[in-house]
Short mmCIF file of N, CA, C and O in Angstrom, two decimals:
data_model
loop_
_atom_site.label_atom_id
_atom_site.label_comp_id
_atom_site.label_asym_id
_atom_site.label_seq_id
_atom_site.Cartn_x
_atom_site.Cartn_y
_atom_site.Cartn_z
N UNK Q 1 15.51 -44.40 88.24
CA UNK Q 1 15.45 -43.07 88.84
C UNK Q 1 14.00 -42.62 88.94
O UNK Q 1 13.23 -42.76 87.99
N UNK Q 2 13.55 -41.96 90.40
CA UNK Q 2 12.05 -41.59 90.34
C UNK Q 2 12.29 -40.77 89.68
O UNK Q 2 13.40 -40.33 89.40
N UNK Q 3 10.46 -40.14 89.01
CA UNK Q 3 10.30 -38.80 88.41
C UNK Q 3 9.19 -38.66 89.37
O UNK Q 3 8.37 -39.58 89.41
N UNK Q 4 9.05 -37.70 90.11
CA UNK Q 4 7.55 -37.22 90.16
C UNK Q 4 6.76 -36.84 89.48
O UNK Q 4 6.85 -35.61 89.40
N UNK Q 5 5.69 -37.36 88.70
CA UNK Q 5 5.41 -36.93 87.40
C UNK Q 5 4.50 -35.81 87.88
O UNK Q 5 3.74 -35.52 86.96
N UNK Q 6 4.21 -34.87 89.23
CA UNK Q 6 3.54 -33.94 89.71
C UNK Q 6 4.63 -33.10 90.12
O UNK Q 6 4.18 -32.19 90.81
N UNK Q 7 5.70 -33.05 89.99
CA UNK Q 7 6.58 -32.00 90.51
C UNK Q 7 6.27 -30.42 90.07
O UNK Q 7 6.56 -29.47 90.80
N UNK Q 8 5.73 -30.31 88.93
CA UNK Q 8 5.36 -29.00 88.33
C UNK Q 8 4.58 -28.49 89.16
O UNK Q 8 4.78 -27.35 89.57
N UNK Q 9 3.47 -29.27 89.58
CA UNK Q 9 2.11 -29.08 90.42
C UNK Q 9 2.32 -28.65 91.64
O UNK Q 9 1.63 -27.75 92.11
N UNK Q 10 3.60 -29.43 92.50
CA UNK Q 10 4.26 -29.06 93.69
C UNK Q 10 5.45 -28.07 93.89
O UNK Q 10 6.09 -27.84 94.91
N UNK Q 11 5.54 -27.69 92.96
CA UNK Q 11 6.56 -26.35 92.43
C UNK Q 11 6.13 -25.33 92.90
O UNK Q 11 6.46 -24.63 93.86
N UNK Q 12 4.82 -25.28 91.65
CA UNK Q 12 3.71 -23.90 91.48
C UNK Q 12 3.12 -23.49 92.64
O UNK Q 12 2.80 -22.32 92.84
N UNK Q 13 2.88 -24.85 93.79
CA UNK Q 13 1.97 -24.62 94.91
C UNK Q 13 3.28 -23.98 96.03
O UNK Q 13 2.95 -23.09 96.81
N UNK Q 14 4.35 -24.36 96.05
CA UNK Q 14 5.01 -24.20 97.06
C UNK Q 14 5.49 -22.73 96.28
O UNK Q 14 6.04 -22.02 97.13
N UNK Q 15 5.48 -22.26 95.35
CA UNK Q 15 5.61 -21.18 95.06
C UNK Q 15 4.59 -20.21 95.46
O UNK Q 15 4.97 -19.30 96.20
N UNK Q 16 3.07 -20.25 94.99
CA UNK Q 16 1.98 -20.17 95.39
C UNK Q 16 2.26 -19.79 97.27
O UNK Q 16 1.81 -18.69 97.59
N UNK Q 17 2.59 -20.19 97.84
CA UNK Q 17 2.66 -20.61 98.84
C UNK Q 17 3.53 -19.44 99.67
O UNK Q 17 3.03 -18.75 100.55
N UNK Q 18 5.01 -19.34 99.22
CA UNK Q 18 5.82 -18.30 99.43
C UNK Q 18 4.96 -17.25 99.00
O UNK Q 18 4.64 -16.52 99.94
N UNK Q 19 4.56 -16.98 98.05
CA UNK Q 19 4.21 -15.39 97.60
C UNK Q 19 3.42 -15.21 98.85
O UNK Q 19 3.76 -14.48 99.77
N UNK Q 20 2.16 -16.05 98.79
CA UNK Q 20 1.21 -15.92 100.05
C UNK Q 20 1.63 -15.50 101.53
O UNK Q 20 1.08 -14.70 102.28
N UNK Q 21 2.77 -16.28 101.71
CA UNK Q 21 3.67 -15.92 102.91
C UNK Q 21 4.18 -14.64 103.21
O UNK Q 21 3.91 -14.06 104.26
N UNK Q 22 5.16 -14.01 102.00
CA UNK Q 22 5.09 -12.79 102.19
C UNK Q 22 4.34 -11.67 101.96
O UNK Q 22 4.64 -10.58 102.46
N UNK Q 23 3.29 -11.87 101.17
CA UNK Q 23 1.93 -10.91 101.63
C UNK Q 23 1.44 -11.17 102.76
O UNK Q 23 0.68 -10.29 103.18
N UNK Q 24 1.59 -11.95 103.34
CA UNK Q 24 0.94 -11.99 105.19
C UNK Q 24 2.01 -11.73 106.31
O UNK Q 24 1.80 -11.37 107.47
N UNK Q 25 3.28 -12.02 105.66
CA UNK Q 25 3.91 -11.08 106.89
C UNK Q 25 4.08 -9.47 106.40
O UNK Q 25 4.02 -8.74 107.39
N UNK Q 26 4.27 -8.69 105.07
CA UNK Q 26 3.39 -7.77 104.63
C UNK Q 26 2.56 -7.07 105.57
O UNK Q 26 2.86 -6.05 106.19
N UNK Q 27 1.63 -7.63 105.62
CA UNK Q 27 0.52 -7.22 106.28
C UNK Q 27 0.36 -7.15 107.50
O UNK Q 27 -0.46 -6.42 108.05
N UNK Q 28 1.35 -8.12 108.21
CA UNK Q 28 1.34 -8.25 109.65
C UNK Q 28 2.62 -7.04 110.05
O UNK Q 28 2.85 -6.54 111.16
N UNK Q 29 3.07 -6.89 109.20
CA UNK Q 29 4.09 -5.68 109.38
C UNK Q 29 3.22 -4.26 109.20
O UNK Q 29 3.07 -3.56 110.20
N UNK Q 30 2.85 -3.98 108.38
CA UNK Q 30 1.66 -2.68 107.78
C UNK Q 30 1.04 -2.89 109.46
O UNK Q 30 1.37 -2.02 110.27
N UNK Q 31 0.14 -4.08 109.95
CA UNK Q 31 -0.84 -3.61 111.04
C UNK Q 31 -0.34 -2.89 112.73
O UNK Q 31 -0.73 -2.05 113.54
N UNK Q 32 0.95 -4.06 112.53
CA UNK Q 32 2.39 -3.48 113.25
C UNK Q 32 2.44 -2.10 113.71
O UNK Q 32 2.21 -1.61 114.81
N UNK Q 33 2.82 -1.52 112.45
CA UNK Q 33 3.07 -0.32 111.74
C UNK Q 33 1.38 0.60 112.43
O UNK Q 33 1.49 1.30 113.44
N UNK Q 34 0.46 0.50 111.97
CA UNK Q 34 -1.04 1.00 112.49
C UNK Q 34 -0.68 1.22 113.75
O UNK Q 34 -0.29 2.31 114.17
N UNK Q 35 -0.83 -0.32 114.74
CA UNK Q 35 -0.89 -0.36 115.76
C UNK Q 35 0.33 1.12 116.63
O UNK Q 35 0.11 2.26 117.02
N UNK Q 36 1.08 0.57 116.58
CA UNK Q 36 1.98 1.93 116.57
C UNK Q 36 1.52 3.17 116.41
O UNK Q 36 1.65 3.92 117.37
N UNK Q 37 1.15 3.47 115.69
CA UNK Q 37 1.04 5.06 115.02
C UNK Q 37 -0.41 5.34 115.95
O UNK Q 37 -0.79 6.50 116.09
N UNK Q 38 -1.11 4.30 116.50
CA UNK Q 38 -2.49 4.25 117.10
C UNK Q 38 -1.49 4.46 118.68
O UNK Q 38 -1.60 5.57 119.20
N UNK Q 39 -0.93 3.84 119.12
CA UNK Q 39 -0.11 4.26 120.43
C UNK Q 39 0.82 5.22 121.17
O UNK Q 39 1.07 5.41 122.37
N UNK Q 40 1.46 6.08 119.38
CA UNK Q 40 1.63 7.35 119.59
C UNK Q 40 0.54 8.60 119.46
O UNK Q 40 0.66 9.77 119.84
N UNK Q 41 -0.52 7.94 118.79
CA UNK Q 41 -1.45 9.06 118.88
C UNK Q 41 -2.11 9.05 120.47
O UNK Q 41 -2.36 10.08 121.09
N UNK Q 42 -2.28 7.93 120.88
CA UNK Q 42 -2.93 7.84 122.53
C UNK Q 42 -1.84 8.63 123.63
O UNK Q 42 -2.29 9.35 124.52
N UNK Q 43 -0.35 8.43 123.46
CA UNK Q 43 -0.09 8.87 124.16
C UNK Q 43 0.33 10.31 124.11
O UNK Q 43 0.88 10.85 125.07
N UNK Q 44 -0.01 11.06 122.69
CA UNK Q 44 0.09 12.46 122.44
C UNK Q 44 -1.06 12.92 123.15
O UNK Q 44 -1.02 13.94 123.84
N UNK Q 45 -2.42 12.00 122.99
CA UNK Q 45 -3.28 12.67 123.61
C UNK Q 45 -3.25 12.99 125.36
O UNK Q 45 -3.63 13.99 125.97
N UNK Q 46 -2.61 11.65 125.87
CA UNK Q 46 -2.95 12.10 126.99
C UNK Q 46 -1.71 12.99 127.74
O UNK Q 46 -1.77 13.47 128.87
N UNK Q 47 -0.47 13.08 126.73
CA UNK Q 47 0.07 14.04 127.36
C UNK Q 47 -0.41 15.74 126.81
O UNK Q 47 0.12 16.76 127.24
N UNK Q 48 -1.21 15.72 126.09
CA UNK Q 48 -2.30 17.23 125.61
C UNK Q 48 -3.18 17.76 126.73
O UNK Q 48 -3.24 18.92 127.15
N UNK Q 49 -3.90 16.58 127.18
CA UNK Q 49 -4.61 16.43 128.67
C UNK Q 49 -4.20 16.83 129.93
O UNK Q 49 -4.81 17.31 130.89
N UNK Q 50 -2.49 16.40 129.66
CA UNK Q 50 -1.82 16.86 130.79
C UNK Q 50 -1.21 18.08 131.09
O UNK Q 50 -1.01 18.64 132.17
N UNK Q 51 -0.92 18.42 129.81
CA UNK Q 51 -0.44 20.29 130.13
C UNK Q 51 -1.95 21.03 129.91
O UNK Q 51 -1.94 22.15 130.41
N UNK Q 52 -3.36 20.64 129.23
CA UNK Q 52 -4.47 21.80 129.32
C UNK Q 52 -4.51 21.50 130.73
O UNK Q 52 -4.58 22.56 131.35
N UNK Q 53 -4.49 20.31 131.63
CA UNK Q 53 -4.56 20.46 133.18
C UNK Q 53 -3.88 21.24 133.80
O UNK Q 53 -4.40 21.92 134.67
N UNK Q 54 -2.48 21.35 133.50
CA UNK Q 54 -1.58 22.02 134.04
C UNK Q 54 -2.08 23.28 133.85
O UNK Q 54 -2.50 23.77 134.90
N UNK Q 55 -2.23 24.29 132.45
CA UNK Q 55 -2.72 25.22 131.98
C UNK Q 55 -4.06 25.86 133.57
O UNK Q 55 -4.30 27.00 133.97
N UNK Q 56 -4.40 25.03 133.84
CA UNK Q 56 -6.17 25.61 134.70
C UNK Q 56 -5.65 26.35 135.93
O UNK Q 56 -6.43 27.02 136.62
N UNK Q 57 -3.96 26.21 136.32
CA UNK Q 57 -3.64 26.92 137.28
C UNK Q 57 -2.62 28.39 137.04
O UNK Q 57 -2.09 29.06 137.92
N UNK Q 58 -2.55 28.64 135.24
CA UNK Q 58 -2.00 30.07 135.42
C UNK Q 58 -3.22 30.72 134.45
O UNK Q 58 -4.20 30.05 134.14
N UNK Q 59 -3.03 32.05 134.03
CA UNK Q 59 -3.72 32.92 133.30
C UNK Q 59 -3.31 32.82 131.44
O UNK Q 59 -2.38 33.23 130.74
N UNK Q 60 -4.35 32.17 131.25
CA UNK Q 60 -4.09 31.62 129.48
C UNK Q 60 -5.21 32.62 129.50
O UNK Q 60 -5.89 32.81 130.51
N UNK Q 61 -5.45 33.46 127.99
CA UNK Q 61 -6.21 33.84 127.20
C UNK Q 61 -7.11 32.50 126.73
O UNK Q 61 -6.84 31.36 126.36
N UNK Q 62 -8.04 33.09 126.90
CA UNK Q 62 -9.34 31.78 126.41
C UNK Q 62 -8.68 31.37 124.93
O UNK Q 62 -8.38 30.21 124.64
N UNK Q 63 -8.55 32.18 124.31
CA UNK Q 63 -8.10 31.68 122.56
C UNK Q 63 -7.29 30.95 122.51
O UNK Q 63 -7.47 30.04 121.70
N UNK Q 64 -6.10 30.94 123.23
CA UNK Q 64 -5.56 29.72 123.54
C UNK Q 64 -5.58 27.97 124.05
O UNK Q 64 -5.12 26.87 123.75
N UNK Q 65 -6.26 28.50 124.79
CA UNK Q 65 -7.38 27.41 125.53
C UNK Q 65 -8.12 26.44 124.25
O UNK Q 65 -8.00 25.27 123.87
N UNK Q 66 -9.02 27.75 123.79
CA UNK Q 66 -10.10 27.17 122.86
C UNK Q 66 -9.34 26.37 121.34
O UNK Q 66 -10.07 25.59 120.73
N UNK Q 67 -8.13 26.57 120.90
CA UNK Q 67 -6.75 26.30 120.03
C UNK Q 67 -6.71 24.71 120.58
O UNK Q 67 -7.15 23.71 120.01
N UNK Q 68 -6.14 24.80 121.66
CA UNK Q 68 -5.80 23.49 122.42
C UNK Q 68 -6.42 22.56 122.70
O UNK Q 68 -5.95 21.42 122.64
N UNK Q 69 -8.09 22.90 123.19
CA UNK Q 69 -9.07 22.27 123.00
C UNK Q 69 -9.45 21.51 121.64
O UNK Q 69 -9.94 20.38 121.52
N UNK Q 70 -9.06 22.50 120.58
CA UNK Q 70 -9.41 21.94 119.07
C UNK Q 70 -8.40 20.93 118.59
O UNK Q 70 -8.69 19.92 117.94
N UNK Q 71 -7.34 21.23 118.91
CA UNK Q 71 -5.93 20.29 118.76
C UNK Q 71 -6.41 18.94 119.53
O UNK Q 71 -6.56 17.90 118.88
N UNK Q 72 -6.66 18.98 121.03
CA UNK Q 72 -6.79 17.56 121.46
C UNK Q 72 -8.42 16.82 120.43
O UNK Q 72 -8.31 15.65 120.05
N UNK Q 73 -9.60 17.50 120.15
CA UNK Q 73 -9.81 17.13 120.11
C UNK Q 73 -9.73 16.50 118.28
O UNK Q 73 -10.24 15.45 117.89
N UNK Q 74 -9.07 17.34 117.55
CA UNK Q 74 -8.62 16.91 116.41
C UNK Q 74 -7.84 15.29 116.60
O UNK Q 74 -7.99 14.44 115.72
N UNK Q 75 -7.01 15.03 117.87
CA UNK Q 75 -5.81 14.24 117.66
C UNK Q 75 -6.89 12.93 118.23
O UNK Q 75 -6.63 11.80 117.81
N UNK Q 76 -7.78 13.06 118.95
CA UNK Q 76 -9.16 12.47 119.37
C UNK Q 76 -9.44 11.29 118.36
O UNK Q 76 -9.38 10.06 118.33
N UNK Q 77 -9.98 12.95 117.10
CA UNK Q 77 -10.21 12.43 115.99
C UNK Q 77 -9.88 11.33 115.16
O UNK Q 77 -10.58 10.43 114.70
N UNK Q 78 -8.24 11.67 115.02
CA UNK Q 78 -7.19 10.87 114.66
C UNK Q 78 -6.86 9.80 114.76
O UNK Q 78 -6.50 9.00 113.89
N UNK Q 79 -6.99 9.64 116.37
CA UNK Q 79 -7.13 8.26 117.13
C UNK Q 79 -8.30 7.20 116.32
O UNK Q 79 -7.92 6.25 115.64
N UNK Q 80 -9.54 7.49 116.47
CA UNK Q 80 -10.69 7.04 116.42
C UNK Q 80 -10.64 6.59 114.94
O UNK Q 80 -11.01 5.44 114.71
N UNK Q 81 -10.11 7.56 113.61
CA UNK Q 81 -9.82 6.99 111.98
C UNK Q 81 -8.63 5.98 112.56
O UNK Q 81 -8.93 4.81 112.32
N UNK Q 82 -7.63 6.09 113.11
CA UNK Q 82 -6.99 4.95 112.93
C UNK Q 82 -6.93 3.86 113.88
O UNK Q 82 -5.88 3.23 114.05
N UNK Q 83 -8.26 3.52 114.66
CA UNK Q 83 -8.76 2.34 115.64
C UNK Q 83 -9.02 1.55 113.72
O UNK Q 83 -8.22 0.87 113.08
N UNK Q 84 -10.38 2.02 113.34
CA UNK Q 84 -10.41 1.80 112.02
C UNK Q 84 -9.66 1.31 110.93
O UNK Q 84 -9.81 0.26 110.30
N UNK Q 85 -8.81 2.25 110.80
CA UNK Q 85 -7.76 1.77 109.81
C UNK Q 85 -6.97 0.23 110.30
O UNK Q 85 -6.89 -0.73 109.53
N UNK Q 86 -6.46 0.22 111.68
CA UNK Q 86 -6.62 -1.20 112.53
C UNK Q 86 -7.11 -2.37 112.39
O UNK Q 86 -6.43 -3.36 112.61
N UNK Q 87 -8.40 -2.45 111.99
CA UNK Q 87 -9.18 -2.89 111.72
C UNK Q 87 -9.68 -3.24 110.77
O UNK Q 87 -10.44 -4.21 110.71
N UNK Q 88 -9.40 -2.63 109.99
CA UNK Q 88 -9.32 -3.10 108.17
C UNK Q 88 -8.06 -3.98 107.62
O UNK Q 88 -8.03 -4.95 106.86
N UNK Q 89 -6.97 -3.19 108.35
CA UNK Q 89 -5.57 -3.71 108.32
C UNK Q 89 -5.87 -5.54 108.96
O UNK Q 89 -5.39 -6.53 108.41
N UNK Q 90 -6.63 -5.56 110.01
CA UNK Q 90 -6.59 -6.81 111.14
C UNK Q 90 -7.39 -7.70 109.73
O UNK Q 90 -6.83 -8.55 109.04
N UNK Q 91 -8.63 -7.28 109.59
CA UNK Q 91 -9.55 -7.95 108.45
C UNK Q 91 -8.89 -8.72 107.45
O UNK Q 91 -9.13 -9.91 107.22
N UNK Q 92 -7.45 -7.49 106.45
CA UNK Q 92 -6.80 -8.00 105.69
C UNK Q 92 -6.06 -9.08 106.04
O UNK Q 92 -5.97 -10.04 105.27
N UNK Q 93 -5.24 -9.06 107.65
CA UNK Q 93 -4.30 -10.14 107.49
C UNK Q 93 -5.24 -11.56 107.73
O UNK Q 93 -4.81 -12.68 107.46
N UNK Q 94 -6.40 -11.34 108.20
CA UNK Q 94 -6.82 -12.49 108.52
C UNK Q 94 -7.51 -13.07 107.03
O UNK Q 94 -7.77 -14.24 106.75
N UNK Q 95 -7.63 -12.30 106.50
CA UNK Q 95 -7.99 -12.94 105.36
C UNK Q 95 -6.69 -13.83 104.49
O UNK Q 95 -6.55 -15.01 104.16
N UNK Q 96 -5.97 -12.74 104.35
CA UNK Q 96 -4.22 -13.46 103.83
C UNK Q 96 -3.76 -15.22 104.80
O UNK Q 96 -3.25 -16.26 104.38
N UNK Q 97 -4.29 -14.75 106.29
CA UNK Q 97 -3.72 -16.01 107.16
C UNK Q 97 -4.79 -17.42 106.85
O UNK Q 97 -4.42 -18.59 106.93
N UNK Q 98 -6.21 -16.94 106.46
CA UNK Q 98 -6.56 -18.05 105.74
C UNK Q 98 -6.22 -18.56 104.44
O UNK Q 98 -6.28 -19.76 104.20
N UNK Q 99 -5.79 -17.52 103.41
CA UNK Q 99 -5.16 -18.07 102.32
C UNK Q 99 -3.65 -19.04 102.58
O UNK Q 99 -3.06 -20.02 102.12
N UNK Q 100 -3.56 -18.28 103.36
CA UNK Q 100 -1.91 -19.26 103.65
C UNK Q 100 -2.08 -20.95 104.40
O UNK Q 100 -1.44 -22.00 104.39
N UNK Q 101 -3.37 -20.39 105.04
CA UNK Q 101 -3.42 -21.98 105.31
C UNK Q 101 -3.58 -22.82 104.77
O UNK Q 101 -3.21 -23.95 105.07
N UNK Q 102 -4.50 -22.33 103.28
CA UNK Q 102 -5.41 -23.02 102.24
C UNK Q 102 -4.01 -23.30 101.27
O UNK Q 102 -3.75 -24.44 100.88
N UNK Q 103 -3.31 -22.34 101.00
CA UNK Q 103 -1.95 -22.67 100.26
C UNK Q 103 -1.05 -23.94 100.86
O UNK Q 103 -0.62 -24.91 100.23
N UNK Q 104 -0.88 -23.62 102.32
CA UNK Q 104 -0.41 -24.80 102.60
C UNK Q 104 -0.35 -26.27 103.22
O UNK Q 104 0.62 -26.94 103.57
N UNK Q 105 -1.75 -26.58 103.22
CA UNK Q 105 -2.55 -27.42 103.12
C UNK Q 105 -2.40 -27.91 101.46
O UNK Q 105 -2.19 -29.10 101.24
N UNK Q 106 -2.45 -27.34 100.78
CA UNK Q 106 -2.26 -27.96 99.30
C UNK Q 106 -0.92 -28.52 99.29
O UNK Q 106 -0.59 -29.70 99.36
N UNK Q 107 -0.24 -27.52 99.21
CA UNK Q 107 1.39 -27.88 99.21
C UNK Q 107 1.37 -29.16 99.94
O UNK Q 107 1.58 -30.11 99.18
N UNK Q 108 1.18 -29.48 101.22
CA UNK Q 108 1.42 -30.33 101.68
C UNK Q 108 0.40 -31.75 101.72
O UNK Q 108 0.38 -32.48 102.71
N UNK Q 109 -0.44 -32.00 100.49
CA UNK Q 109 -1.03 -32.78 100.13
C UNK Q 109 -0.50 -33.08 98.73
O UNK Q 109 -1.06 -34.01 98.16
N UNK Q 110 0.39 -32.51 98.15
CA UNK Q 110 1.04 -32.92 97.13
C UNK Q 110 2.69 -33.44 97.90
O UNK Q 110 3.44 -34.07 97.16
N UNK Q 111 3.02 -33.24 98.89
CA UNK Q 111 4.25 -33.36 99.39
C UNK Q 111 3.99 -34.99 99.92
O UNK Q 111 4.85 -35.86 99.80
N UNK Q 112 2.23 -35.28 100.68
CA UNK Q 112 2.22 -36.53 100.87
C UNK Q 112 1.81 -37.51 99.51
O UNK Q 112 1.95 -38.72 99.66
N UNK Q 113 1.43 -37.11 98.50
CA UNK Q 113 1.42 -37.57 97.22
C UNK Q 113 2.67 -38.01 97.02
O UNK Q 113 3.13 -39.14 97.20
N UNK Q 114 3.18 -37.07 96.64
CA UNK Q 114 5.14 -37.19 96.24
C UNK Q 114 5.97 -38.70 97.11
O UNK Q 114 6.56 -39.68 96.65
N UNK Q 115 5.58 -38.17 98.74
CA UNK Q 115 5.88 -39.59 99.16
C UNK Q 115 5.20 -41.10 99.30
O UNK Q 115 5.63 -42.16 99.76
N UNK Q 116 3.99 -40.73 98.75
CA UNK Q 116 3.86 -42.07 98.83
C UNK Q 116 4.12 -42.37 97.45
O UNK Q 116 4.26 -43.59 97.35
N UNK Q 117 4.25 -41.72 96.22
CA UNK Q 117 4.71 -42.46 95.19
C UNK Q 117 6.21 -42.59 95.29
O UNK Q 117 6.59 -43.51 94.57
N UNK Q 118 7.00 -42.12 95.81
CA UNK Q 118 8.44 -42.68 96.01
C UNK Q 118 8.44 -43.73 96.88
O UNK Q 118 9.41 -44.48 96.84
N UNK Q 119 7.85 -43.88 97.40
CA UNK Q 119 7.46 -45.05 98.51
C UNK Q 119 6.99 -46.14 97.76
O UNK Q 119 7.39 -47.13 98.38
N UNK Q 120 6.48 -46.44 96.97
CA UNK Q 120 5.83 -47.23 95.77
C UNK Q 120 6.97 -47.65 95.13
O UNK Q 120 7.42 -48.80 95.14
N UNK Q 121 7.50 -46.52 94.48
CA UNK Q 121 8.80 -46.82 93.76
C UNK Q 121 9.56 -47.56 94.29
O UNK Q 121 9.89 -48.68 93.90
N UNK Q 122 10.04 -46.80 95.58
CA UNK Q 122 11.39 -47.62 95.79
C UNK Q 122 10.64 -49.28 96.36
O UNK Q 122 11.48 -50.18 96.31
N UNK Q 123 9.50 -49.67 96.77
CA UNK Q 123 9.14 -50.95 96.97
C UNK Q 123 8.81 -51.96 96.02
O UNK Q 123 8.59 -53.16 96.19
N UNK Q 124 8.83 -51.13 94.84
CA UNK Q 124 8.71 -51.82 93.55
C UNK Q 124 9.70 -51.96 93.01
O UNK Q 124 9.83 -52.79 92.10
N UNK Q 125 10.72 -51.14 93.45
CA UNK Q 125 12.69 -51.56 93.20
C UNK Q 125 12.93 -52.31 93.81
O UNK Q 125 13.39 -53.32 93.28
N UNK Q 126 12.79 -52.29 95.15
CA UNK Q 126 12.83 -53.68 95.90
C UNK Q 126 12.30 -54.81 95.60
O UNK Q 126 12.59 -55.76 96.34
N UNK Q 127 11.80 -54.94 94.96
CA UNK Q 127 10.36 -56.42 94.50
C UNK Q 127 11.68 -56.59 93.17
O UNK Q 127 12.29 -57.61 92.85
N UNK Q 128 11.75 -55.81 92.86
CA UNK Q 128 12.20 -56.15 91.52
C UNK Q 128 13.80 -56.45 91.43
O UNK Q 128 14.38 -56.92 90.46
N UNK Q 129 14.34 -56.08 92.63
CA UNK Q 129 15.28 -56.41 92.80
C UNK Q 129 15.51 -57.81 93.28
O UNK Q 129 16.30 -58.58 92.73
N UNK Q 130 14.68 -58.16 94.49
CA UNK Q 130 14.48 -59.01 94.62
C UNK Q 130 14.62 -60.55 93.73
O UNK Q 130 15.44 -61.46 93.59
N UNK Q 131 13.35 -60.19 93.30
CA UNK Q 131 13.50 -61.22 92.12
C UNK Q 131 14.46 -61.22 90.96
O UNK Q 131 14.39 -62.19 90.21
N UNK Q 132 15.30 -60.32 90.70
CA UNK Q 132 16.12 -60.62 89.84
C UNK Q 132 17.29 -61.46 90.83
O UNK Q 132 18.05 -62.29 90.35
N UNK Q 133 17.28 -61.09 92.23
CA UNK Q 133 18.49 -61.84 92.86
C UNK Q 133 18.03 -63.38 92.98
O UNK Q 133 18.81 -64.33 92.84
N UNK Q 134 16.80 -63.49 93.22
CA UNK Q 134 16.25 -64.77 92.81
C UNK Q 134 16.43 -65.91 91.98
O UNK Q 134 16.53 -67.14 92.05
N UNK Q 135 16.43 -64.76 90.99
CA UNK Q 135 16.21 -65.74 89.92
C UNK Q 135 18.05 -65.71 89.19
O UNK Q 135 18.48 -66.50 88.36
N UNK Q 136 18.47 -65.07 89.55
CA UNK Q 136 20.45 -64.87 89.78
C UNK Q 136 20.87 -66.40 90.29
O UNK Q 136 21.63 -67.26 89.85
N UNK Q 137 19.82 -66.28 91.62
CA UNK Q 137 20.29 -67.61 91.99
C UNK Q 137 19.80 -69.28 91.85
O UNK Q 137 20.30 -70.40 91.98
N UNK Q 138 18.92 -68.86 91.62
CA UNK Q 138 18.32 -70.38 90.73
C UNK Q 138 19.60 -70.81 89.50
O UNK Q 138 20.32 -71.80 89.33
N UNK Q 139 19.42 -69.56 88.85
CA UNK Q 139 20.75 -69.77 87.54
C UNK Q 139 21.83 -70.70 88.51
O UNK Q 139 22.26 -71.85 88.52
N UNK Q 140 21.94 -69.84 89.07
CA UNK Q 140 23.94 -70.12 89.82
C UNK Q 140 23.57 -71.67 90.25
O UNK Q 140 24.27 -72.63 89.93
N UNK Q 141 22.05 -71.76 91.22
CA UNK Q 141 22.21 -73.44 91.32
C UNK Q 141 22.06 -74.18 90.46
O UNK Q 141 22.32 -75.38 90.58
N UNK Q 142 21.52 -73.56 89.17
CA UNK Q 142 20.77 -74.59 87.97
C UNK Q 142 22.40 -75.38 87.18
O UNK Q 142 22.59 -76.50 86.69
N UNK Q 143 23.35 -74.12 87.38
CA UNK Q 143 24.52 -74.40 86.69
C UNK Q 143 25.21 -75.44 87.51
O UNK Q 143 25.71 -76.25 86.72
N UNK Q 144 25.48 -75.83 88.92
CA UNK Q 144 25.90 -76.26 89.79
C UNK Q 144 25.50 -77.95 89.30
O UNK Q 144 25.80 -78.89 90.03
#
């Protein structure tokens, strides 16, 4: 019976490996998530744009105006912290998507380890089988 006498090693890594995985889809969900909240803020803005336009053809009190003005350009604001936040978010996953490669690149240098020592094995069961049928049959003719 094989043992892999590295199975622990290829355990830990393919474990290693999962965790890594779901901290990077994690993260690819969170930037998801950004991206979004960055596409409802764009399109709040430009529908803000579209009623102060509308606004230029009846009689608003300036204070109103000047309110609305501060609102778009607050949501402006908003936009512009979370291009940013985007961007930190993007930084993180790419950092996570190189760990995952580096994770599984390992994993799978112990997976070609694993097979070539079962590959060994079972050709050294074969050899050894071999020659015991061999030598099975020398007996059987020696008795003859």
């Amino acid at each position: 019976m094989f043992v892999f006498r590295f199975q622990t090693v290829l355990d830990f890594r393919k474990n290693v490996e999962e965790k890594i995985l779901g901290e990077f889809s994690e993260k690819k969900r969170e930037l998801e998530l950004e991206e979004l909240k960055l596409q409802n803020l764009t399109r709040e803005w430009f529908n803000l744009i579209g009623e102060l336009k509308k606004m230029q053809n009846k009689a608003v009190p300036i204070g109103d105006i000047s309110r609305y003005v501060a609102y778009i350009d607050q949501v402006k604001e908003n936009e512009s912290r979370q291009k940013i936040k985007i961007a930190e978010v993007a930084g993180q996953l790419e950092i996570k998507r190189i760990e995952l490669l580096d994770a599984v690149r390992k994993t799978k240098i112990m997976e070609k380890l694993k097979q070539r020592h079962t590959k060994k094995y079972e050709d050294d069961e074969r050899v050894s089988e071999q020659k015991k049928s061999d030598e099975m049959a020398v007996l059987k003719f020696g008795r003859r």
